[in-house]
Tab-separated table of C-alpha atoms in Angstrom:
chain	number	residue	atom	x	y	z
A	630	UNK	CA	-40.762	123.867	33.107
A	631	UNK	CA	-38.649	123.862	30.064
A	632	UNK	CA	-38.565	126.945	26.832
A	633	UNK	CA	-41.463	127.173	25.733
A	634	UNK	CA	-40.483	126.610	21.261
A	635	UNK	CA	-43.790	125.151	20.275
A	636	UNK	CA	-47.054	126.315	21.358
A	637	UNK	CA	-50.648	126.306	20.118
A	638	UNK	CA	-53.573	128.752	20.747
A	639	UNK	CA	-57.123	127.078	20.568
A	640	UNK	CA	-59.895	129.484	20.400
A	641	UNK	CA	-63.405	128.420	20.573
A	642	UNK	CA	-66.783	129.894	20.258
A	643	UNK	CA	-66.999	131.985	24.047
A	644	UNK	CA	-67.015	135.611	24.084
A	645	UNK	CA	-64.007	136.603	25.003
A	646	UNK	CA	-61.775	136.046	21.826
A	647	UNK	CA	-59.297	138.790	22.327
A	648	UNK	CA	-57.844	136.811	25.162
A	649	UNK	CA	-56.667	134.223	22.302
A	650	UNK	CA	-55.809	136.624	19.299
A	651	UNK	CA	-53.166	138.247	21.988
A	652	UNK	CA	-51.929	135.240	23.459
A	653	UNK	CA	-51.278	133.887	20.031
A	654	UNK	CA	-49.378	137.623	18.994
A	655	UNK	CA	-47.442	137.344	22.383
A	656	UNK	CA	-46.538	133.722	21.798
A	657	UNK	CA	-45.292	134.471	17.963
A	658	UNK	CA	-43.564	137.756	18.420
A	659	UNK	CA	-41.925	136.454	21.732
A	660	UNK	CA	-40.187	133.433	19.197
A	661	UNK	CA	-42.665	130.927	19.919
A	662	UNK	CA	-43.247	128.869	16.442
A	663	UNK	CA	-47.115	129.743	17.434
A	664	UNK	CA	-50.186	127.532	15.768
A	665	UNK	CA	-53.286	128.797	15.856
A	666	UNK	CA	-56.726	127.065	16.196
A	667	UNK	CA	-60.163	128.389	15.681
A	668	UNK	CA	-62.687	126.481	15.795
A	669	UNK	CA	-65.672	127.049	13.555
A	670	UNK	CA	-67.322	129.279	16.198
A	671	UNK	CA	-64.580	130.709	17.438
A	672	UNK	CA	-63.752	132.416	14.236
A	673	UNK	CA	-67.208	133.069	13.504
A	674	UNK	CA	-67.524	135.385	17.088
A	675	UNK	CA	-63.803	136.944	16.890
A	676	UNK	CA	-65.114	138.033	12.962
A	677	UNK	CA	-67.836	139.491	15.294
A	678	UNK	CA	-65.764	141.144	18.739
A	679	UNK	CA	-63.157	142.216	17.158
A	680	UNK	CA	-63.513	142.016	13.411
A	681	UNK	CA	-60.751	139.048	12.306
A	682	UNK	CA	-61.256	138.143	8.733
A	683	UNK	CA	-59.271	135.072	7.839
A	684	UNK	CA	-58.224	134.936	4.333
A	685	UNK	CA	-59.320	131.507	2.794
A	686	UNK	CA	-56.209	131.588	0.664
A	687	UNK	CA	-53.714	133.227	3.331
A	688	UNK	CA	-55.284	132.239	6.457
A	689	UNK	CA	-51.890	132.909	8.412
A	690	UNK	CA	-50.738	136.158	6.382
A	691	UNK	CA	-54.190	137.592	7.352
A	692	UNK	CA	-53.815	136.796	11.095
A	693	UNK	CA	-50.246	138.038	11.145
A	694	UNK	CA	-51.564	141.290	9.234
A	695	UNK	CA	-54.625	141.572	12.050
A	696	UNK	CA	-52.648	141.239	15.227
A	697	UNK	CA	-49.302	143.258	13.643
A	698	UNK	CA	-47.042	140.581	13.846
A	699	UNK	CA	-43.162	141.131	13.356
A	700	UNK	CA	-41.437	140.150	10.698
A	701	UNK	CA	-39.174	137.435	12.508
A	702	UNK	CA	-43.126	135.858	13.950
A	703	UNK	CA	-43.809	132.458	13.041
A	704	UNK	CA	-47.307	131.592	13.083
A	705	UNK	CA	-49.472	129.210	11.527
A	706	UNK	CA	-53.481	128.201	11.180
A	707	UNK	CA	-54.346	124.704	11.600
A	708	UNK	CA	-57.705	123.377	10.327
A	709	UNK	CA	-59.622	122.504	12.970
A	710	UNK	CA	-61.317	119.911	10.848
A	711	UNK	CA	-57.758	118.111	9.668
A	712	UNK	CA	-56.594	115.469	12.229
A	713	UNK	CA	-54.201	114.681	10.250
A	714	UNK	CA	-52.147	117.729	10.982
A	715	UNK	CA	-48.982	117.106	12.266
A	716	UNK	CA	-49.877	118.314	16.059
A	717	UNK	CA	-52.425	115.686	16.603
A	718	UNK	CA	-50.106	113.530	17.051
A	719	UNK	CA	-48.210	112.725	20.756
A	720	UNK	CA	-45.164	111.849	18.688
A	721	UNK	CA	-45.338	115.824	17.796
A	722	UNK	CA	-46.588	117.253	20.935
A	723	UNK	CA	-45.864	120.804	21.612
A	724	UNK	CA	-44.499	122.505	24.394
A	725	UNK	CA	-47.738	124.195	25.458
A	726	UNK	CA	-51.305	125.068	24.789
A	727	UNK	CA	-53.628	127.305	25.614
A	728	UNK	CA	-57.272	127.505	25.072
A	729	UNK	CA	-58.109	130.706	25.381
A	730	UNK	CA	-61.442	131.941	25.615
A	731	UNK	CA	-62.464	128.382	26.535
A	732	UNK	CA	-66.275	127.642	26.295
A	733	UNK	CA	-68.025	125.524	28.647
A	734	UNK	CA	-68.897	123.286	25.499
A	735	UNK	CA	-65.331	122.524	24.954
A	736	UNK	CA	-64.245	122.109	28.246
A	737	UNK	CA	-66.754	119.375	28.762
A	738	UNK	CA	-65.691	118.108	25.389
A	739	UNK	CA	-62.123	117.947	26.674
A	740	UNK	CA	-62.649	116.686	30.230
A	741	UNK	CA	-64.750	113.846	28.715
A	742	UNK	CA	-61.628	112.574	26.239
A	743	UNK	CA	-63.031	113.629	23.136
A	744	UNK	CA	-61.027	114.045	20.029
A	745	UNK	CA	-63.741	114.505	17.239
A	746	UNK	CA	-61.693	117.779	15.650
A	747	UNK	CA	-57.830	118.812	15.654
A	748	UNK	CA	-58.682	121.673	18.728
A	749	UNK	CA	-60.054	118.830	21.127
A	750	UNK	CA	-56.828	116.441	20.066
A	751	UNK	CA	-54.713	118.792	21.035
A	752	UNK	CA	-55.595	119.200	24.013
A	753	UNK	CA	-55.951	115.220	24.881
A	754	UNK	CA	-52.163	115.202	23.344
A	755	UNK	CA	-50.671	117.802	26.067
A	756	UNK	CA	-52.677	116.001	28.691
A	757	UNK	CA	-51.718	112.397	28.139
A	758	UNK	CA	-48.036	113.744	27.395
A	759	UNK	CA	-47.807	115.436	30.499
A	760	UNK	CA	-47.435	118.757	28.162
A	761	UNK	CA	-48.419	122.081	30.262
A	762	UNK	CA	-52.180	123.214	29.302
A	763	UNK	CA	-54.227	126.581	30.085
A	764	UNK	CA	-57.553	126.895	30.062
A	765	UNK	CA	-59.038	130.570	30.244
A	766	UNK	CA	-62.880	129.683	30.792
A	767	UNK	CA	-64.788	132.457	29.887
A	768	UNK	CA	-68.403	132.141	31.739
A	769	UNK	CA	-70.774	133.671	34.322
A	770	UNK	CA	-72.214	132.332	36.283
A	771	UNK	CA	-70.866	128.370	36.621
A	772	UNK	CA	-72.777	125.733	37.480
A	773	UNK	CA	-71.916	122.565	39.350
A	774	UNK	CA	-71.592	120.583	35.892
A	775	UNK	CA	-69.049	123.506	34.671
A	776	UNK	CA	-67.123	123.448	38.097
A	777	UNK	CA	-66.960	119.889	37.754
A	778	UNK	CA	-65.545	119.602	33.848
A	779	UNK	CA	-62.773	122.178	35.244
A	780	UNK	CA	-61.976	120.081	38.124
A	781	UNK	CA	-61.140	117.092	36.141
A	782	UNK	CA	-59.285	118.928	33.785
A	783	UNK	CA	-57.388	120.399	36.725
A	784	UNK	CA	-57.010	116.958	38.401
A	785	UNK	CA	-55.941	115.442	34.605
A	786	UNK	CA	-52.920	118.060	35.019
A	787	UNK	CA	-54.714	121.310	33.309
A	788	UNK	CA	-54.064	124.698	34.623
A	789	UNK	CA	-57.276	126.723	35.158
A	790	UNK	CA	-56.629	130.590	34.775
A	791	UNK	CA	-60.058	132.547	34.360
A	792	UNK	CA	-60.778	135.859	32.899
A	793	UNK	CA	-60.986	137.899	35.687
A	794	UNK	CA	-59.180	140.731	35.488
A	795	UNK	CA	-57.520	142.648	38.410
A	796	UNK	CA	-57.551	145.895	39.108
A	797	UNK	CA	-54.430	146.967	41.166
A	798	UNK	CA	-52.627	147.403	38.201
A	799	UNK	CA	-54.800	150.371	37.442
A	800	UNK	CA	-56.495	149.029	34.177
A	801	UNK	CA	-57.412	152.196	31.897
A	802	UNK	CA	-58.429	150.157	28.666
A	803	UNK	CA	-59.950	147.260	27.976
A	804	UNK	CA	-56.516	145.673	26.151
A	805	UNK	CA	-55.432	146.535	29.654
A	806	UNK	CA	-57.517	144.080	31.314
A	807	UNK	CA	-57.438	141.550	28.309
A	808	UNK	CA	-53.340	141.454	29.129
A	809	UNK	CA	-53.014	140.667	32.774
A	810	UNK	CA	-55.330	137.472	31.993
A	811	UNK	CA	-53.053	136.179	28.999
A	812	UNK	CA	-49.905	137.732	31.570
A	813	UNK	CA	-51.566	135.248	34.099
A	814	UNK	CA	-51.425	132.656	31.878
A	815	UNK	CA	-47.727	132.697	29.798
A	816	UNK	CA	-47.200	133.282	33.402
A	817	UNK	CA	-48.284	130.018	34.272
A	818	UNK	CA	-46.241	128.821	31.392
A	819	UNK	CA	-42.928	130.518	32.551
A	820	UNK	CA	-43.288	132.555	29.099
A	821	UNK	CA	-41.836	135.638	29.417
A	822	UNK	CA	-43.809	139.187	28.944
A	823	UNK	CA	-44.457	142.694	29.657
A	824	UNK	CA	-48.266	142.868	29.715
A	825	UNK	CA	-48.489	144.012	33.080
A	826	UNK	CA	-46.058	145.154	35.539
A	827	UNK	CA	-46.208	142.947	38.871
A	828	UNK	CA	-47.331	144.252	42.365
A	829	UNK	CA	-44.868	146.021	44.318
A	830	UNK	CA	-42.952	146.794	40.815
């Protein structure tokens, strides 16, 4: 797998939206040019967990403020409503995504094909381009209809890395256990990080 330059964080509407907000401030402070992606109820419930407020005017100033970016960060905010943005396009693909917390409602939306907003044609862009995609599904309990949608986007080249934290790293917070899930998944990605320190380290 090759540097990871490019990368875009979609978060949707599941609890869990602290998984995104630090993959997207790892991503950006780690020299990823970083885009960010909420869709509408995704920003609506991280307003609600965790208190984001994106400025209408300064939508990426106020995310960079939120999650303490460094000065050298380069992040964006896409609007998940504009498919003309430059990333929707395969002739612009980036070098990674992550969807992170992924809702069952998008990841049926995504293992069906569907490009309706900018967030779901991004993710049909790093699929059909072969680009490396995460999906951090954050559910209980799964039915057969959610295990399926994951198993197509696993068979369509996705990889699946769920919220469960572990606990041999000796978790004392809960920003403990929200960074071995995004470590698990830059891991996937071969991006590199200090969230957690590996077993036997």
């Amino acid at each position: 797998m090759g540097r990871i330059e490019r990368a875009a964080v979609i978060v949707t509407g599941a609890s869990g939206s602290a998984y995104g907000l630090r993959a997207i401030q790892q991503l950006a402070d780690g020299g990823a040019d970083t885009v960010a992606i909420f869709t509408p109820t995704g920003e609506a419930v991280a307003k609600h967990e965790v208190g984001l407020l994106l400025d209408p005017h300064d939508r990426a100033g106020s995310l960079a403020a939120f999650l303490a970016l460094g000065p050298s960060a380069r992040v964006r905010v896409a609007d998940d409503a504009d498919l003309f943005d430059p990333v929707s396009s395969g002739s612009n693909a980036l070098d990674a995504v992550i969807v992170a917390p992924a809702s069952m409602g998008f990841v049926a939306s995504a293992a069906a094909g569907l490009a309706s907003d900018l967030a779901e044609r991004v993710v049909d862009v790093a699929l059909k381009e072969r680009r490396p995609v995460v999906f951090v599904p954050r559910e209980t309990p799964l039915n057969l209809i959610h295990l399926r949608n994951l198993t197509t986007l696993a068979e369509a080249g996705a990889a699946i890395v769920p919220a469960m934290p572990a606990y041999y790293t000796m978790p004392k917070t809960v920003d403990d256990m929200v960074d071995f899930v995004v470590g698990k998944a830059l891991d996937v990605l071969g991006f590199p990080h200090e969230l957690f320190k590996p077993w036997g380290s």
